[in-house]
Structures are given as structure tokens and as C-alpha cells.
């Protein structure tokens, strides 16, 4: 976790020093079409997840009238996925928490496009029969989103995000898919 602080802190403080403040925001996402991929001992598996939920809070820094840079903290649940490995049924579920940078370009119409670049911790639980094991590791995520910013301060968002954790106890985990959500800008 120290590595995350060493990387993220200079970015956050550097942005704070050059940007003017535009405001606090909160939001929630619903992951509708996610897939979990796992790779272990040379074998790969890819299954569809149940619905996941996310919550975030952040701060937008105005760079230009049409360009903001958001810095946000996020917590996201990863819906359960079922895997059949060597005729054995396994379930995976988990969560991600981390810090994202969210550059956003907004047109005068209110339509916007944004990117999501983040780092954090992914915790994954693998269950088989009556046993389970939970492990965590550093995760990175990239995403793109589009939406509409209403004058009321509400943003509606749809996007695609890929999150990968490298080597959680010898297993590579990746979660990717479509999500929709809303943000409220104070």
C-alpha cells in the first residue's frame, strides 16, 4: 500500500497547486456487464459476473472552462462469478478500493467524455464447496466514459472499465465491463 501513496500523493498535490477548484462530487455506479478473468498455472478462465455496485467521492479541478481533472476515491463490489475448473465448481467475488484520476472534457451542450486511471487494492474471494480463501493485491484500472452534465449538478454516466490485479497468491485476476451511474456535483 505504501507504493500507492508514493505514486498518488505527488500527483494529487501537484494538481492542487496548478488548478483552481470547481467542486466536490459524489457518485454511484452499477456494473451491468462485467466479466471476471482469472489465470492460474497456465490455465485461463473467463466468466460473467452478477451485478456489482460502486460508490465514489471526489474533487474536480478546473483546468479550462471545458476541461476538469477529478481526483476521486472509489469503492466497488465485484459481483459473483461461477467457474468450472476441472469439473469442480468455484465462485469468485470481491471488491476494489482505490484512487482515480478522471480527466473530463465537457462540451457547451453538457455532453462529456472522460477517462478513468486508477490504482488501489483488489480483494478476491474464491470459494469451492464449503471452503473459501480471500486474498488481496495491488490493482490498476483504466476506463472511458461518456455522459451528460445537467445544469442541476447531476451527471449521468455510461462507461467501460478494466481492472487488473497482478498476482494474488499466484492467480491473475481481471474484471472488465460496462457500467452506468450518476454523479452529483455540489
CSV table of N, CA and C in Angstrom, one decimal, residues 1-138:
chain,number,residue,atom,x,y,z
A,1,UNK,N,0.8,-1.2,0.0
A,1,UNK,CA,0.0,0.0,0.0
A,1,UNK,C,0.9,1.3,0.0
A,2,UNK,N,2.1,1.2,0.6
A,2,UNK,CA,3.0,2.3,0.6
A,2,UNK,C,3.3,2.8,-0.8
A,3,UNK,N,3.4,1.8,-1.8
A,3,UNK,CA,3.7,2.2,-3.2
A,3,UNK,C,2.6,3.0,-3.7
A,4,UNK,N,1.4,2.8,-3.4
A,4,UNK,CA,0.3,3.6,-3.9
A,4,UNK,C,0.4,5.0,-3.4
A,5,UNK,N,0.7,5.2,-2.1
A,5,UNK,CA,0.8,6.5,-1.5
A,5,UNK,C,1.9,7.3,-2.2
A,6,UNK,N,3.0,6.6,-2.5
A,6,UNK,CA,4.2,7.3,-3.0
A,6,UNK,C,3.9,7.8,-4.5
A,7,UNK,N,3.1,7.0,-5.2
A,7,UNK,CA,2.7,7.4,-6.6
A,7,UNK,C,1.6,8.4,-6.6
A,8,UNK,N,0.6,8.3,-5.8
A,8,UNK,CA,-0.6,9.1,-5.9
A,8,UNK,C,-0.4,10.4,-5.2
A,9,UNK,N,0.3,10.5,-4.1
A,9,UNK,CA,0.4,11.8,-3.3
A,9,UNK,C,1.0,12.9,-4.1
A,10,UNK,N,2.1,12.7,-4.8
A,10,UNK,CA,2.7,13.8,-5.6
A,10,UNK,C,1.7,14.2,-6.8
A,11,UNK,N,1.0,13.3,-7.3
A,11,UNK,CA,0.0,13.6,-8.4
A,11,UNK,C,-1.1,14.5,-7.8
A,12,UNK,N,-1.6,14.1,-6.7
A,12,UNK,CA,-2.7,14.9,-6.1
A,12,UNK,C,-2.2,16.3,-5.7
A,13,UNK,N,-1.1,16.4,-5.0
A,13,UNK,CA,-0.6,17.7,-4.6
A,13,UNK,C,-0.1,18.5,-5.7
A,14,UNK,N,0.4,17.9,-6.8
A,14,UNK,CA,0.8,18.7,-7.9
A,14,UNK,C,-0.4,19.3,-8.7
A,15,UNK,N,-1.4,18.5,-8.8
A,15,UNK,CA,-2.6,19.0,-9.4
A,15,UNK,C,-3.2,20.2,-8.6
A,16,UNK,N,-3.2,20.0,-7.3
A,16,UNK,CA,-3.8,21.0,-6.4
A,16,UNK,C,-3.1,22.3,-6.6
A,17,UNK,N,-1.8,22.3,-6.8
A,17,UNK,CA,-1.0,23.5,-6.9
A,17,UNK,C,-1.3,24.3,-8.2
A,18,UNK,N,-1.7,23.7,-9.3
A,18,UNK,CA,-1.8,24.4,-10.5
A,18,UNK,C,-3.3,24.6,-11.0
A,19,UNK,N,-4.2,24.0,-10.3
A,19,UNK,CA,-5.6,24.1,-10.8
A,19,UNK,C,-6.4,24.9,-9.8
A,20,UNK,N,-7.5,25.5,-10.4
A,20,UNK,CA,-8.4,26.2,-9.5
A,20,UNK,C,-9.5,25.2,-9.1
A,21,UNK,N,-10.1,25.4,-8.0
A,21,UNK,CA,-11.1,24.5,-7.5
A,21,UNK,C,-12.5,24.7,-8.2
A,22,UNK,N,-13.2,23.6,-8.5
A,22,UNK,CA,-14.5,23.7,-9.1
A,22,UNK,C,-15.5,22.9,-8.3
A,23,UNK,N,-15.1,22.0,-7.5
A,23,UNK,CA,-16.1,21.4,-6.6
A,23,UNK,C,-16.0,19.9,-6.2
A,24,UNK,N,-16.7,19.6,-5.2
A,24,UNK,CA,-16.8,18.3,-4.6
A,24,UNK,C,-17.9,17.5,-5.4
A,25,UNK,N,-17.7,16.2,-5.6
A,25,UNK,CA,-18.8,15.4,-6.2
A,25,UNK,C,-18.8,14.1,-5.5
A,26,UNK,N,-20.0,13.4,-5.6
A,26,UNK,CA,-20.2,12.1,-5.1
A,26,UNK,C,-20.9,11.3,-6.2
A,27,UNK,N,-20.8,10.0,-6.2
A,27,UNK,CA,-21.5,9.2,-7.2
A,27,UNK,C,-21.7,7.8,-6.9
A,28,UNK,N,-22.5,7.1,-7.7
A,28,UNK,CA,-22.7,5.7,-7.6
A,28,UNK,C,-22.8,5.1,-9.0
A,29,UNK,N,-22.3,3.8,-9.1
A,29,UNK,CA,-22.3,3.1,-10.3
A,29,UNK,C,-22.9,1.7,-10.1
A,30,UNK,N,-23.4,1.2,-11.2
A,30,UNK,CA,-24.0,-0.1,-11.3
A,30,UNK,C,-23.3,-0.9,-12.4
A,31,UNK,N,-22.5,-1.9,-12.1
A,31,UNK,CA,-21.8,-2.7,-13.1
A,31,UNK,C,-22.7,-3.7,-13.7
A,32,UNK,N,-23.1,-3.6,-14.9
A,32,UNK,CA,-24.1,-4.4,-15.5
A,32,UNK,C,-23.6,-5.6,-16.4
A,33,UNK,N,-22.5,-5.4,-17.0
A,33,UNK,CA,-22.0,-6.4,-17.9
A,33,UNK,C,-20.5,-6.8,-17.7
A,34,UNK,N,-20.2,-7.0,-16.4
A,34,UNK,CA,-18.8,-7.3,-16.1
A,34,UNK,C,-18.5,-8.8,-16.3
A,35,UNK,N,-17.2,-9.0,-16.6
A,35,UNK,CA,-16.7,-10.4,-16.7
A,35,UNK,C,-15.4,-10.4,-15.8
A,36,UNK,N,-15.2,-11.6,-15.2
A,36,UNK,CA,-14.0,-11.8,-14.4
A,36,UNK,C,-13.2,-12.8,-15.2
A,37,UNK,N,-11.9,-12.5,-15.4
A,37,UNK,CA,-11.0,-13.5,-16.0
A,37,UNK,C,-10.0,-13.8,-14.9
A,38,UNK,N,-9.6,-15.1,-14.8
A,38,UNK,CA,-8.5,-15.5,-14.0
A,38,UNK,C,-7.6,-16.4,-14.7
A,39,UNK,N,-6.4,-16.4,-14.3
A,39,UNK,CA,-5.4,-17.2,-14.9
A,39,UNK,C,-4.5,-17.8,-13.8
A,40,UNK,N,-4.3,-19.1,-13.8
A,40,UNK,CA,-3.5,-19.7,-12.8
A,40,UNK,C,-2.9,-21.0,-13.4
A,41,UNK,N,-1.6,-21.2,-13.2
A,41,UNK,CA,-0.8,-22.3,-13.6
A,41,UNK,C,-1.0,-22.6,-15.1
A,42,UNK,N,-1.1,-21.5,-15.9
A,42,UNK,CA,-1.2,-21.6,-17.4
A,42,UNK,C,-2.6,-21.8,-17.9
A,43,UNK,N,-3.6,-21.9,-17.1
A,43,UNK,CA,-5.0,-22.1,-17.5
A,43,UNK,C,-5.7,-20.8,-17.3
A,44,UNK,N,-6.6,-20.4,-18.3
A,44,UNK,CA,-7.3,-19.2,-18.3
A,44,UNK,C,-8.8,-19.5,-18.2
A,45,UNK,N,-9.5,-18.7,-17.4
A,45,UNK,CA,-11.0,-18.8,-17.3
A,45,UNK,C,-11.6,-17.4,-17.4
A,46,UNK,N,-12.8,-17.4,-18.0
A,46,UNK,CA,-13.5,-16.1,-18.2
A,46,UNK,C,-15.0,-16.3,-18.0
A,47,UNK,N,-15.6,-15.6,-17.0
A,47,UNK,CA,-17.0,-15.8,-16.7
A,47,UNK,C,-17.7,-14.5,-16.5
A,48,UNK,N,-19.0,-14.5,-16.7
A,48,UNK,CA,-19.8,-13.3,-16.5
A,48,UNK,C,-20.1,-13.1,-15.0
A,49,UNK,N,-20.1,-11.9,-14.5
A,49,UNK,CA,-20.3,-11.6,-13.1
A,49,UNK,C,-21.8,-11.2,-12.9
A,50,UNK,N,-22.3,-11.4,-11.6
A,50,UNK,CA,-23.5,-10.8,-11.2
A,50,UNK,C,-23.3,-9.3,-11.1
A,51,UNK,N,-24.4,-8.5,-10.9
A,51,UNK,CA,-24.3,-7.1,-10.8
A,51,UNK,C,-23.4,-6.6,-9.6
A,52,UNK,N,-22.5,-5.6,-9.9
A,52,UNK,CA,-21.7,-5.0,-8.9
A,52,UNK,C,-22.1,-3.6,-8.6
A,53,UNK,N,-21.7,-3.1,-7.5
A,53,UNK,CA,-22.1,-1.7,-7.1
A,53,UNK,C,-20.8,-0.9,-6.8
A,54,UNK,N,-20.9,0.4,-7.0
A,54,UNK,CA,-19.7,1.2,-6.7
A,54,UNK,C,-20.2,2.5,-6.1
A,55,UNK,N,-19.3,3.1,-5.3
A,55,UNK,CA,-19.5,4.5,-4.7
A,55,UNK,C,-18.2,5.2,-4.8
A,56,UNK,N,-18.3,6.5,-5.0
A,56,UNK,CA,-17.1,7.3,-5.1
A,56,UNK,C,-17.4,8.8,-4.6
A,57,UNK,N,-16.3,9.4,-4.3
A,57,UNK,CA,-16.3,10.8,-3.9
A,57,UNK,C,-15.1,11.4,-4.4
A,58,UNK,N,-15.2,12.7,-4.9
A,58,UNK,CA,-14.0,13.3,-5.5
A,58,UNK,C,-14.1,14.8,-5.5
A,59,UNK,N,-13.1,15.3,-6.1
A,59,UNK,CA,-13.0,16.8,-6.2
A,59,UNK,C,-12.5,17.1,-7.7
A,60,UNK,N,-13.3,18.0,-8.3
A,60,UNK,CA,-12.9,18.4,-9.7
A,60,UNK,C,-12.1,19.7,-9.6
A,61,UNK,N,-11.0,19.7,-10.3
A,61,UNK,CA,-10.2,20.9,-10.5
A,61,UNK,C,-10.4,21.4,-11.9
A,62,UNK,N,-10.8,22.7,-12.1
A,62,UNK,CA,-11.0,23.3,-13.4
A,62,UNK,C,-9.6,23.7,-14.0
A,63,UNK,N,-9.3,23.1,-15.1
A,63,UNK,CA,-8.1,23.4,-15.8
A,63,UNK,C,-8.4,24.5,-16.9
A,64,UNK,N,-9.5,24.3,-17.6
A,64,UNK,CA,-10.0,25.3,-18.5
A,64,UNK,C,-11.5,25.3,-18.4
A,65,UNK,N,-12.3,26.2,-19.0
A,65,UNK,CA,-13.7,26.2,-18.8
A,65,UNK,C,-14.4,24.8,-19.3
A,66,UNK,N,-13.7,24.1,-20.2
A,66,UNK,CA,-14.3,22.9,-20.7
A,66,UNK,C,-13.6,21.6,-20.2
A,67,UNK,N,-12.5,21.8,-19.5
A,67,UNK,CA,-11.7,20.6,-19.1
A,67,UNK,C,-11.5,20.6,-17.6
A,68,UNK,N,-11.9,19.5,-16.9
A,68,UNK,CA,-11.7,19.3,-15.5
A,68,UNK,C,-10.8,18.1,-15.3
A,69,UNK,N,-10.2,18.1,-14.1
A,69,UNK,CA,-9.4,16.9,-13.7
A,69,UNK,C,-10.0,16.5,-12.3
A,70,UNK,N,-10.7,15.4,-12.3
A,70,UNK,CA,-11.2,14.9,-11.0
A,70,UNK,C,-10.2,14.0,-10.3
A,71,UNK,N,-10.1,14.1,-9.0
A,71,UNK,CA,-9.4,13.2,-8.2
A,71,UNK,C,-10.4,12.5,-7.2
A,72,UNK,N,-10.5,11.2,-7.3
A,72,UNK,CA,-11.6,10.6,-6.5
A,72,UNK,C,-11.1,9.3,-5.8
A,73,UNK,N,-11.8,9.0,-4.7
A,73,UNK,CA,-11.7,7.8,-4.0
A,73,UNK,C,-12.9,6.9,-4.4
A,74,UNK,N,-12.6,5.6,-4.6
A,74,UNK,CA,-13.7,4.7,-5.1
A,74,UNK,C,-13.7,3.4,-4.3
A,75,UNK,N,-14.9,2.9,-4.1
A,75,UNK,CA,-15.1,1.6,-3.5
A,75,UNK,C,-16.1,0.9,-4.4
A,76,UNK,N,-15.7,-0.3,-4.9
A,76,UNK,CA,-16.6,-1.1,-5.8
A,76,UNK,C,-16.7,-2.5,-5.4
A,77,UNK,N,-17.9,-3.1,-5.4
A,77,UNK,CA,-18.0,-4.5,-5.2
A,77,UNK,C,-18.0,-5.2,-6.6
A,78,UNK,N,-17.4,-6.4,-6.6
A,78,UNK,CA,-17.3,-7.2,-7.8
A,78,UNK,C,-18.3,-8.3,-7.7
A,79,UNK,N,-19.3,-8.4,-8.5
A,79,UNK,CA,-20.3,-9.4,-8.4
A,79,UNK,C,-19.8,-10.8,-8.5
A,80,UNK,N,-20.5,-11.8,-8.0
A,80,UNK,CA,-20.0,-13.1,-8.0
A,80,UNK,C,-20.0,-13.7,-9.4
A,81,UNK,N,-19.0,-14.5,-9.7
A,81,UNK,CA,-18.9,-15.2,-11.0
A,81,UNK,C,-18.6,-16.7,-10.6
A,82,UNK,N,-19.2,-17.6,-11.4
A,82,UNK,CA,-19.1,-19.0,-11.2
A,82,UNK,C,-18.1,-19.6,-12.3
A,83,UNK,N,-17.1,-20.4,-11.9
A,83,UNK,CA,-16.1,-21.0,-12.7
A,83,UNK,C,-16.2,-22.5,-12.6
A,84,UNK,N,-16.1,-23.3,-13.7
A,84,UNK,CA,-15.9,-24.7,-13.6
A,84,UNK,C,-14.5,-25.0,-14.0
A,85,UNK,N,-13.7,-25.5,-13.1
A,85,UNK,CA,-12.3,-25.8,-13.3
A,85,UNK,C,-12.1,-27.3,-13.0
A,86,UNK,N,-11.7,-28.0,-14.0
A,86,UNK,CA,-11.5,-29.5,-13.9
A,86,UNK,C,-12.7,-30.2,-13.2
A,87,UNK,N,-13.9,-29.8,-13.8
A,87,UNK,CA,-15.2,-30.4,-13.3
A,87,UNK,C,-15.5,-30.0,-11.8
A,88,UNK,N,-14.8,-29.0,-11.3
A,88,UNK,CA,-15.1,-28.5,-9.9
A,88,UNK,C,-15.7,-27.1,-10.1
A,89,UNK,N,-16.7,-26.8,-9.3
A,89,UNK,CA,-17.4,-25.5,-9.4
A,89,UNK,C,-16.7,-24.6,-8.3
A,90,UNK,N,-16.3,-23.4,-8.8
A,90,UNK,CA,-15.7,-22.4,-7.9
A,90,UNK,C,-16.5,-21.1,-8.1
A,91,UNK,N,-16.6,-20.3,-7.1
A,91,UNK,CA,-17.2,-19.0,-7.2
A,91,UNK,C,-16.1,-17.9,-6.8
A,92,UNK,N,-16.2,-16.8,-7.5
A,92,UNK,CA,-15.3,-15.7,-7.1
A,92,UNK,C,-16.2,-14.5,-6.9
A,93,UNK,N,-15.8,-13.6,-5.9
A,93,UNK,CA,-16.4,-12.4,-5.7
A,93,UNK,C,-15.3,-11.5,-5.0
A,94,UNK,N,-15.6,-10.2,-5.0
A,94,UNK,CA,-14.5,-9.4,-4.4
A,94,UNK,C,-14.9,-7.9,-4.4
A,95,UNK,N,-13.9,-7.1,-4.2
A,95,UNK,CA,-14.1,-5.6,-4.1
A,95,UNK,C,-12.8,-4.9,-4.5
A,96,UNK,N,-12.9,-3.7,-4.9
A,96,UNK,CA,-11.8,-2.8,-5.3
A,96,UNK,C,-12.0,-1.5,-4.5
A,97,UNK,N,-10.9,-1.0,-4.0
A,97,UNK,CA,-10.9,0.4,-3.4
A,97,UNK,C,-9.6,1.0,-3.8
A,98,UNK,N,-9.7,2.3,-4.2
A,98,UNK,CA,-8.5,3.0,-4.7
A,98,UNK,C,-8.8,4.4,-5.0
A,99,UNK,N,-7.8,5.0,-5.7
A,99,UNK,CA,-7.8,6.4,-6.0
A,99,UNK,C,-7.7,6.5,-7.6
A,100,UNK,N,-8.5,7.4,-8.1
A,100,UNK,CA,-8.6,7.5,-9.6
A,100,UNK,C,-8.3,9.0,-10.0
A,101,UNK,N,-7.7,9.2,-11.1
A,101,UNK,CA,-7.7,10.5,-11.8
A,101,UNK,C,-8.7,10.4,-12.9
A,102,UNK,N,-9.5,11.4,-13.1
A,102,UNK,CA,-10.6,11.4,-14.0
A,102,UNK,C,-10.6,12.7,-14.9
A,103,UNK,N,-9.8,12.8,-15.9
A,103,UNK,CA,-9.9,13.9,-16.8
A,103,UNK,C,-11.2,13.9,-17.6
A,104,UNK,N,-11.8,15.1,-17.6
A,104,UNK,CA,-13.2,15.1,-18.3
A,104,UNK,C,-13.2,16.4,-19.2
A,105,UNK,N,-13.7,16.1,-20.4
A,105,UNK,CA,-13.9,17.2,-21.4
A,105,UNK,C,-15.4,17.4,-21.6
A,106,UNK,N,-15.9,18.6,-21.3
A,106,UNK,CA,-17.3,18.8,-21.4
A,106,UNK,C,-17.6,19.8,-22.5
A,107,UNK,N,-18.5,19.5,-23.4
A,107,UNK,CA,-18.9,20.4,-24.5
A,107,UNK,C,-19.9,21.4,-23.9
A,108,UNK,N,-20.2,22.5,-24.7
A,108,UNK,CA,-21.1,23.5,-24.2
A,108,UNK,C,-22.5,23.0,-24.1
A,109,UNK,N,-22.8,21.8,-24.8
A,109,UNK,CA,-24.2,21.2,-24.7
A,109,UNK,C,-24.4,20.4,-23.5
A,110,UNK,N,-23.3,20.2,-22.7
A,110,UNK,CA,-23.4,19.4,-21.5
A,110,UNK,C,-22.9,17.9,-21.7
A,111,UNK,N,-22.8,17.5,-22.9
A,111,UNK,CA,-22.2,16.1,-23.2
A,111,UNK,C,-20.8,16.2,-22.8
A,112,UNK,N,-20.3,15.0,-22.3
A,112,UNK,CA,-18.9,15.0,-21.9
A,112,UNK,C,-18.3,13.6,-22.2
A,113,UNK,N,-17.0,13.6,-22.2
A,113,UNK,CA,-16.2,12.3,-22.3
A,113,UNK,C,-15.1,12.4,-21.3
A,114,UNK,N,-14.8,11.3,-20.7
A,114,UNK,CA,-13.8,11.2,-19.6
A,114,UNK,C,-13.0,9.9,-19.6
A,115,UNK,N,-11.9,9.9,-19.0
A,115,UNK,CA,-11.1,8.7,-18.8
A,115,UNK,C,-11.0,8.5,-17.3
A,116,UNK,N,-10.7,7.2,-17.0
A,116,UNK,CA,-10.5,6.9,-15.6
A,116,UNK,C,-9.2,6.1,-15.5
A,117,UNK,N,-8.3,6.6,-14.7
A,117,UNK,CA,-7.0,6.0,-14.5
A,117,UNK,C,-6.8,5.8,-13.0
A,118,UNK,N,-6.7,4.6,-12.5
A,118,UNK,CA,-6.6,4.4,-11.1
A,118,UNK,C,-5.7,3.3,-10.6
A,119,UNK,N,-5.4,3.4,-9.3
A,119,UNK,CA,-4.6,2.4,-8.6
A,119,UNK,C,-5.2,2.1,-7.2
A,120,UNK,N,-5.2,0.9,-6.8
A,120,UNK,CA,-5.7,0.6,-5.5
A,120,UNK,C,-5.5,-0.9,-5.1
A,121,UNK,N,-6.4,-1.4,-4.3
A,121,UNK,CA,-6.3,-2.8,-3.8
A,121,UNK,C,-7.5,-3.5,-4.3
A,122,UNK,N,-7.3,-4.7,-4.8
A,122,UNK,CA,-8.4,-5.6,-5.2
A,122,UNK,C,-8.4,-6.8,-4.2
A,123,UNK,N,-9.5,-7.1,-3.7
A,123,UNK,CA,-9.6,-8.3,-2.8
A,123,UNK,C,-10.6,-9.3,-3.5
A,124,UNK,N,-10.1,-10.5,-3.6
A,124,UNK,CA,-10.9,-11.5,-4.3
A,124,UNK,C,-11.1,-12.7,-3.4
A,125,UNK,N,-12.3,-13.3,-3.4
A,125,UNK,CA,-12.6,-14.4,-2.6
A,125,UNK,C,-12.9,-15.6,-3.5
A,126,UNK,N,-12.2,-16.7,-3.4
A,126,UNK,CA,-12.5,-17.9,-4.2
A,126,UNK,C,-13.1,-18.9,-3.3
A,127,UNK,N,-14.3,-19.5,-3.7
A,127,UNK,CA,-14.9,-20.5,-2.8
A,127,UNK,C,-15.1,-21.7,-3.6
A,128,UNK,N,-15.0,-22.9,-2.9
A,128,UNK,CA,-15.2,-24.2,-3.5
A,128,UNK,C,-15.8,-25.1,-2.4
A,129,UNK,N,-17.0,-25.6,-2.7
A,129,UNK,CA,-17.7,-26.4,-1.8
A,129,UNK,C,-17.9,-25.6,-0.5
A,130,UNK,N,-17.4,-26.0,0.6
A,130,UNK,CA,-17.6,-25.3,1.9
A,130,UNK,C,-16.4,-24.5,2.3
A,131,UNK,N,-15.4,-24.5,1.5
A,131,UNK,CA,-14.1,-23.7,1.8
A,131,UNK,C,-14.0,-22.5,1.0
A,132,UNK,N,-13.3,-21.5,1.5
A,132,UNK,CA,-13.1,-20.3,0.8
A,132,UNK,C,-11.8,-19.7,1.2
A,133,UNK,N,-11.2,-18.9,0.3
A,133,UNK,CA,-9.9,-18.2,0.6
A,133,UNK,C,-10.0,-16.8,0.1
A,134,UNK,N,-9.6,-15.8,0.9
A,134,UNK,CA,-9.7,-14.4,0.4
A,134,UNK,C,-8.2,-13.9,0.4
A,135,UNK,N,-7.9,-13.2,-0.7
A,135,UNK,CA,-6.6,-12.6,-0.8
A,135,UNK,C,-6.7,-11.3,-1.5
A,136,UNK,N,-5.7,-10.4,-1.3
A,136,UNK,CA,-5.7,-9.1,-2.0
A,136,UNK,C,-4.4,-8.8,-2.6
A,137,UNK,N,-4.4,-7.8,-3.5
A,137,UNK,CA,-3.2,-7.4,-4.1
A,137,UNK,C,-3.4,-6.0,-4.8
A,138,UNK,N,-2.3,-5.4,-5.2
A,138,UNK,CA,-2.4,-4.1,-5.9
A,138,UNK,C,-3.1,-4.3,-7.2
